[in-house]
PDB file of C-alpha atoms in Angstrom:
ATOM      1  CA  ALA A  37       0.000   0.000   0.000  1.00 77.00           C
ATOM      2  CA  GLN A  38       2.803   2.400   0.890  1.00 81.00           C
ATOM      3  CA  GLY A  39       4.515   1.748  -2.436  1.00 89.00           C
ATOM      4  CA  ARG A  40       1.302   2.426  -4.377  1.00 91.00           C
ATOM      5  CA  VAL A  41       0.751   5.711  -2.533  1.00 93.00           C
ATOM      6  CA  GLN A  42       4.363   6.766  -3.085  1.00 93.00           C
ATOM      7  CA  ALA A  43       4.181   5.900  -6.797  1.00 95.00           C
ATOM      8  CA  ALA A  44       0.912   7.831  -7.221  1.00 95.00           C
ATOM      9  CA  VAL A  45       2.304  10.913  -5.469  1.00 96.00           C
ATOM     10  CA  GLU A  46       5.535  10.793  -7.500  1.00 96.00           C
ATOM     11  CA  SER A  47       3.554  10.445 -10.716  1.00 96.00           C
ATOM     12  CA  ALA A  48       1.360  13.430  -9.818  1.00 95.00           C
ATOM     13  CA  VAL A  49       4.359  15.606  -8.926  1.00 95.00           C
ATOM     14  CA  GLN A  50       6.212  14.604 -12.107  1.00 96.00           C
ATOM     15  CA  GLY A  51       3.151  15.559 -14.137  1.00 95.00           C
ATOM     16  CA  LEU A  52       3.029  18.981 -12.461  1.00 95.00           C
ATOM     17  CA  GLU A  53       6.736  19.429 -13.053  1.00 95.00           C
ATOM     18  CA  ARG A  54       6.377  18.669 -16.764  1.00 95.00           C
ATOM     19  CA  GLU A  55       3.139  20.600 -17.300  1.00 92.00           C
ATOM     20  CA  GLN A  56       3.712  23.725 -15.230  1.00 93.00           C
ATOM     21  CA  ILE A  57       6.910  23.981 -13.210  1.00 95.00           C
ATOM     22  CA  ARG A  58       9.309  23.378 -16.087  1.00 95.00           C
ATOM     23  CA  ALA A  59       7.799  26.298 -18.048  1.00 94.00           C
ATOM     24  CA  MET A  60       8.106  28.471 -14.935  1.00 95.00           C
ATOM     25  CA  GLN A  61      11.775  27.487 -14.605  1.00 96.00           C
ATOM     26  CA  GLY A  62      12.437  28.423 -18.214  1.00 96.00           C
ATOM     27  CA  ALA A  63      10.728  31.792 -17.754  1.00 96.00           C
ATOM     28  CA  MET A  64      12.739  32.398 -14.581  1.00 97.00           C
ATOM     29  CA  PHE A  65      16.058  31.722 -16.317  1.00 97.00           C
ATOM     30  CA  ARG A  66      15.156  33.868 -19.338  1.00 97.00           C
ATOM     31  CA  CYS A  67      14.032  36.687 -17.034  1.00 97.00           C
ATOM     32  CA  SER A  68      17.251  36.410 -15.004  1.00 97.00           C
ATOM     33  CA  ALA A  69      19.346  36.500 -18.177  1.00 96.00           C
ATOM     34  CA  ARG A  70      17.578  39.714 -19.240  1.00 96.00           C
ATOM     35  CA  CYS A  71      18.441  41.232 -15.851  1.00 96.00           C
ATOM     36  CA  CYS A  72      22.110  40.489 -16.460  1.00 95.00           C
ATOM     37  CA  GLU A  73      22.021  42.023 -19.932  1.00 95.00           C
ATOM     38  CA  ASP A  74      21.227  45.494 -18.529  1.00 91.00           C
ATOM     39  CA  ALA A  75      24.700  47.051 -18.605  1.00 92.00           C
ATOM     40  CA  ALA A  76      23.423  50.289 -17.042  1.00 94.00           C
ATOM     41  CA  ALA A  77      22.033  48.585 -13.929  1.00 94.00           C
ATOM     42  CA  SER A  78      23.927  48.525 -10.659  1.00 95.00           C
ATOM     43  CA  MET A  79      24.882  45.236  -9.031  1.00 96.00           C
ATOM     44  CA  GLN A  80      22.061  45.684  -6.492  1.00 97.00           C
ATOM     45  CA  GLU A  81      19.507  46.444  -9.227  1.00 97.00           C
ATOM     46  CA  VAL A  82      20.522  43.309 -11.121  1.00 97.00           C
ATOM     47  CA  GLN A  83      20.274  41.263  -7.925  1.00 97.00           C
ATOM     48  CA  ARG A  84      16.786  42.648  -7.151  1.00 97.00           C
ATOM     49  CA  CYS A  85      15.717  41.960 -10.730  1.00 97.00           C
ATOM     50  CA  ILE A  86      16.924  38.347 -10.477  1.00 97.00           C
ATOM     51  CA  GLU A  87      15.108  37.929  -7.139  1.00 97.00           C
ATOM     52  CA  ARG A  88      11.875  39.164  -8.760  1.00 97.00           C
ATOM     53  CA  CYS A  89      12.392  36.610 -11.537  1.00 97.00           C
ATOM     54  CA  HIS A  90      12.817  33.826  -8.979  1.00 97.00           C
ATOM     55  CA  ALA A  91       9.778  34.775  -6.855  1.00 97.00           C
ATOM     56  CA  PRO A  92       7.079  32.954  -8.888  1.00 96.00           C
ATOM     57  CA  LEU A  93       9.048  29.705  -8.909  1.00 96.00           C
ATOM     58  CA  ALA A  94       9.695  30.004  -5.173  1.00 96.00           C
ATOM     59  CA  ARG A  95       5.930  30.431  -4.613  1.00 96.00           C
ATOM     60  CA  ALA A  96       5.276  27.397  -6.810  1.00 96.00           C
ATOM     61  CA  GLN A  97       7.739  25.277  -4.853  1.00 95.00           C
ATOM     62  CA  ALA A  98       6.172  26.446  -1.584  1.00 96.00           C
ATOM     63  CA  ILE A  99       2.709  25.408  -2.804  1.00 96.00           C
ATOM     64  CA  VAL A 100       3.884  21.935  -3.805  1.00 96.00           C
ATOM     65  CA  THR A 101       5.914  21.453  -0.619  1.00 96.00           C
ATOM     66  CA  ALA A 102       3.026  22.551   1.630  1.00 97.00           C
ATOM     67  CA  GLU A 103       0.567  20.193  -0.070  1.00 96.00           C
ATOM     68  CA  LEU A 104       2.987  17.259   0.109  1.00 96.00           C
ATOM     69  CA  GLU A 105       3.696  17.945   3.782  1.00 97.00           C
ATOM     70  CA  HIS A 106      -0.033  18.148   4.546  1.00 96.00           C
ATOM     71  CA  PHE A 107      -0.627  14.863   2.722  1.00 96.00           C
ATOM     72  CA  GLN A 108       2.287  13.180   4.531  1.00 95.00           C
ATOM     73  CA  ASP A 109       1.053  14.449   7.895  1.00 97.00           C
ATOM     74  CA  ARG A 110      -2.403  12.979   7.284  1.00 95.00           C
ATOM     75  CA  LEU A 111      -0.920   9.656   6.208  1.00 95.00           C
ATOM     76  CA  SER A 112       1.350   9.597   9.266  1.00 95.00           C
ATOM     77  CA  ARG A 113      -1.569  10.311  11.607  1.00 96.00           C
ATOM     78  CA  CYS A 114      -3.528   7.450  10.055  1.00 96.00           C
ATOM     79  CA  SER A 115      -0.562   5.083  10.471  1.00 95.00           C
ATOM     80  CA  LEU A 116      -0.028   6.192  14.060  1.00 96.00           C
ATOM     81  CA  GLN A 117      -3.674   5.511  14.832  1.00 96.00           C
ATOM     82  CA  CYS A 118      -3.241   1.977  13.457  1.00 95.00           C
ATOM     83  CA  SER A 119      -0.169   1.491  15.642  1.00 95.00           C
ATOM     84  CA  ASP A 120      -2.028   2.764  18.703  1.00 96.00           C
ATOM     85  CA  GLN A 121      -4.915   0.380  18.040  1.00 94.00           C
ATOM     86  CA  ALA A 122      -2.474  -2.519  17.677  1.00 95.00           C
ATOM     87  CA  LYS A 123      -0.684  -1.608  20.907  1.00 93.00           C
ATOM     88  CA  ASP A 124      -4.027  -1.364  22.721  1.00 94.00           C
ATOM     89  CA  ALA A 125      -5.071  -4.759  21.357  1.00 93.00           C
ATOM     90  CA  LEU A 126      -1.798  -6.345  22.512  1.00 90.00           C
ATOM     91  CA  ASP A 127      -2.083  -4.694  25.929  1.00 91.00           C
ATOM     92  CA  SER A 128      -5.581  -6.115  26.366  1.00 91.00           C
ATOM     93  CA  GLY A 129      -4.379  -9.636  25.662  1.00 90.00           C
ATOM     94  CA  GLY A 130      -4.735 -10.008  21.881  1.00 86.00           C
ATOM     95  CA  SER A 131      -2.539 -12.625  20.245  1.00 91.00           C
ATOM     96  CA  GLU A 132       0.413 -11.216  18.365  1.00 91.00           C
ATOM     97  CA  PRO A 133      -0.389 -12.862  14.998  1.00 91.00           C
ATOM     98  CA  ARG A 134      -4.007 -11.656  15.128  1.00 92.00           C
ATOM     99  CA  VAL A 135      -2.987  -8.117  16.131  1.00 93.00           C
ATOM    100  CA  ARG A 136      -0.343  -8.114  13.381  1.00 93.00           C
ATOM    101  CA  GLY A 137      -3.039  -9.004  10.859  1.00 94.00           C
ATOM    102  CA  GLN A 138      -5.272  -6.207  12.150  1.00 95.00           C
ATOM    103  CA  LEU A 139      -2.377  -3.748  11.967  1.00 95.00           C
ATOM    104  CA  ASP A 140      -1.580  -4.758   8.393  1.00 94.00           C
ATOM    105  CA  ALA A 141      -5.249  -4.413   7.404  1.00 95.00           C
ATOM    106  CA  CYS A 142      -5.478  -0.999   9.064  1.00 96.00           C
ATOM    107  CA  LEU A 143      -2.314   0.225   7.323  1.00 94.00           C
ATOM    108  CA  ALA A 144      -3.624  -1.062   3.985  1.00 94.00           C
ATOM    109  CA  THR A 145      -6.846   0.885   4.573  1.00 95.00           C
ATOM    110  CA  CYS A 146      -4.820   4.039   5.298  1.00 95.00           C
ATOM    111  CA  GLY A 147      -2.947   3.531   2.049  1.00 93.00           C
ATOM    112  CA  ASP A 148      -6.123   2.988   0.045  1.00 94.00           C
ATOM    113  CA  GLN A 149      -7.787   6.059   1.582  1.00 94.00           C
ATOM    114  CA  HIS A 150      -4.804   8.243   0.809  1.00 95.00           C
ATOM    115  CA  LEU A 151      -4.421   6.816  -2.677  1.00 94.00           C
ATOM    116  CA  ARG A 152      -7.909   8.168  -3.387  1.00 95.00           C
ATOM    117  CA  LEU A 153      -6.804  11.608  -2.117  1.00 95.00           C
ATOM    118  CA  VAL A 154      -3.900  11.955  -4.571  1.00 96.00           C
ATOM    119  CA  PRO A 155      -5.968  13.283  -7.533  1.00 96.00           C
ATOM    120  CA  ALA A 156      -7.567  15.995  -5.367  1.00 96.00           C
ATOM    121  CA  MET A 157      -4.158  16.946  -3.956  1.00 96.00           C
ATOM    122  CA  ALA A 158      -2.707  17.153  -7.469  1.00 96.00           C
ATOM    123  CA  LYS A 159      -5.632  19.322  -8.608  1.00 96.00           C
ATOM    124  CA  LYS A 160      -5.135  21.653  -5.654  1.00 96.00           C
ATOM    125  CA  MET A 161      -1.437  21.989  -6.525  1.00 96.00           C
ATOM    126  CA  ARG A 162      -2.240  22.491 -10.223  1.00 95.00           C
ATOM    127  CA  ASP A 163      -4.777  25.213  -9.367  1.00 95.00           C
ATOM    128  CA  GLY A 164      -2.304  26.889  -7.011  1.00 95.00           C
ATOM    129  CA  LEU A 165       0.400  26.883  -9.674  1.00 94.00           C
ATOM    130  CA  ALA A 166      -2.015  28.235 -12.271  1.00 93.00           C
ATOM    131  CA  SER A 167      -2.853  31.152  -9.974  1.00 93.00           C
ATOM    132  CA  ILE A 168       0.824  32.176  -9.992  1.00 91.00           C
ATOM    133  CA  GLN A 169       1.114  32.306 -13.775  1.00 67.00           C
TER     134      GLN A 169
END
């Protein structure tokens, strides 16, 4: 389950990178090059110009990072809840093989639930990136 979730998230992020982020990177580098071509500008003016060129990409990276962290936090909380339930079952006398099976089933459910959340997360990132452009 964990591998399927990881593969789905990586696929979604790679799609965003190809569809939106790569174009933003190209625009940032072209913009930065234009800043450097201004022979009349001071060193500070060129630096400020380059920073302005980098700002949209930095916002894009922040959007993607925040969404991935939020997703990971939710997945971690789900997994921790499974672990707590397993510990409680062991503490109340459950057999280890049975509790292990329950833990595995719970973790698989977490994975399946979060797998279904990946498209919505990707859409939220895509919409956030589109608002920058």
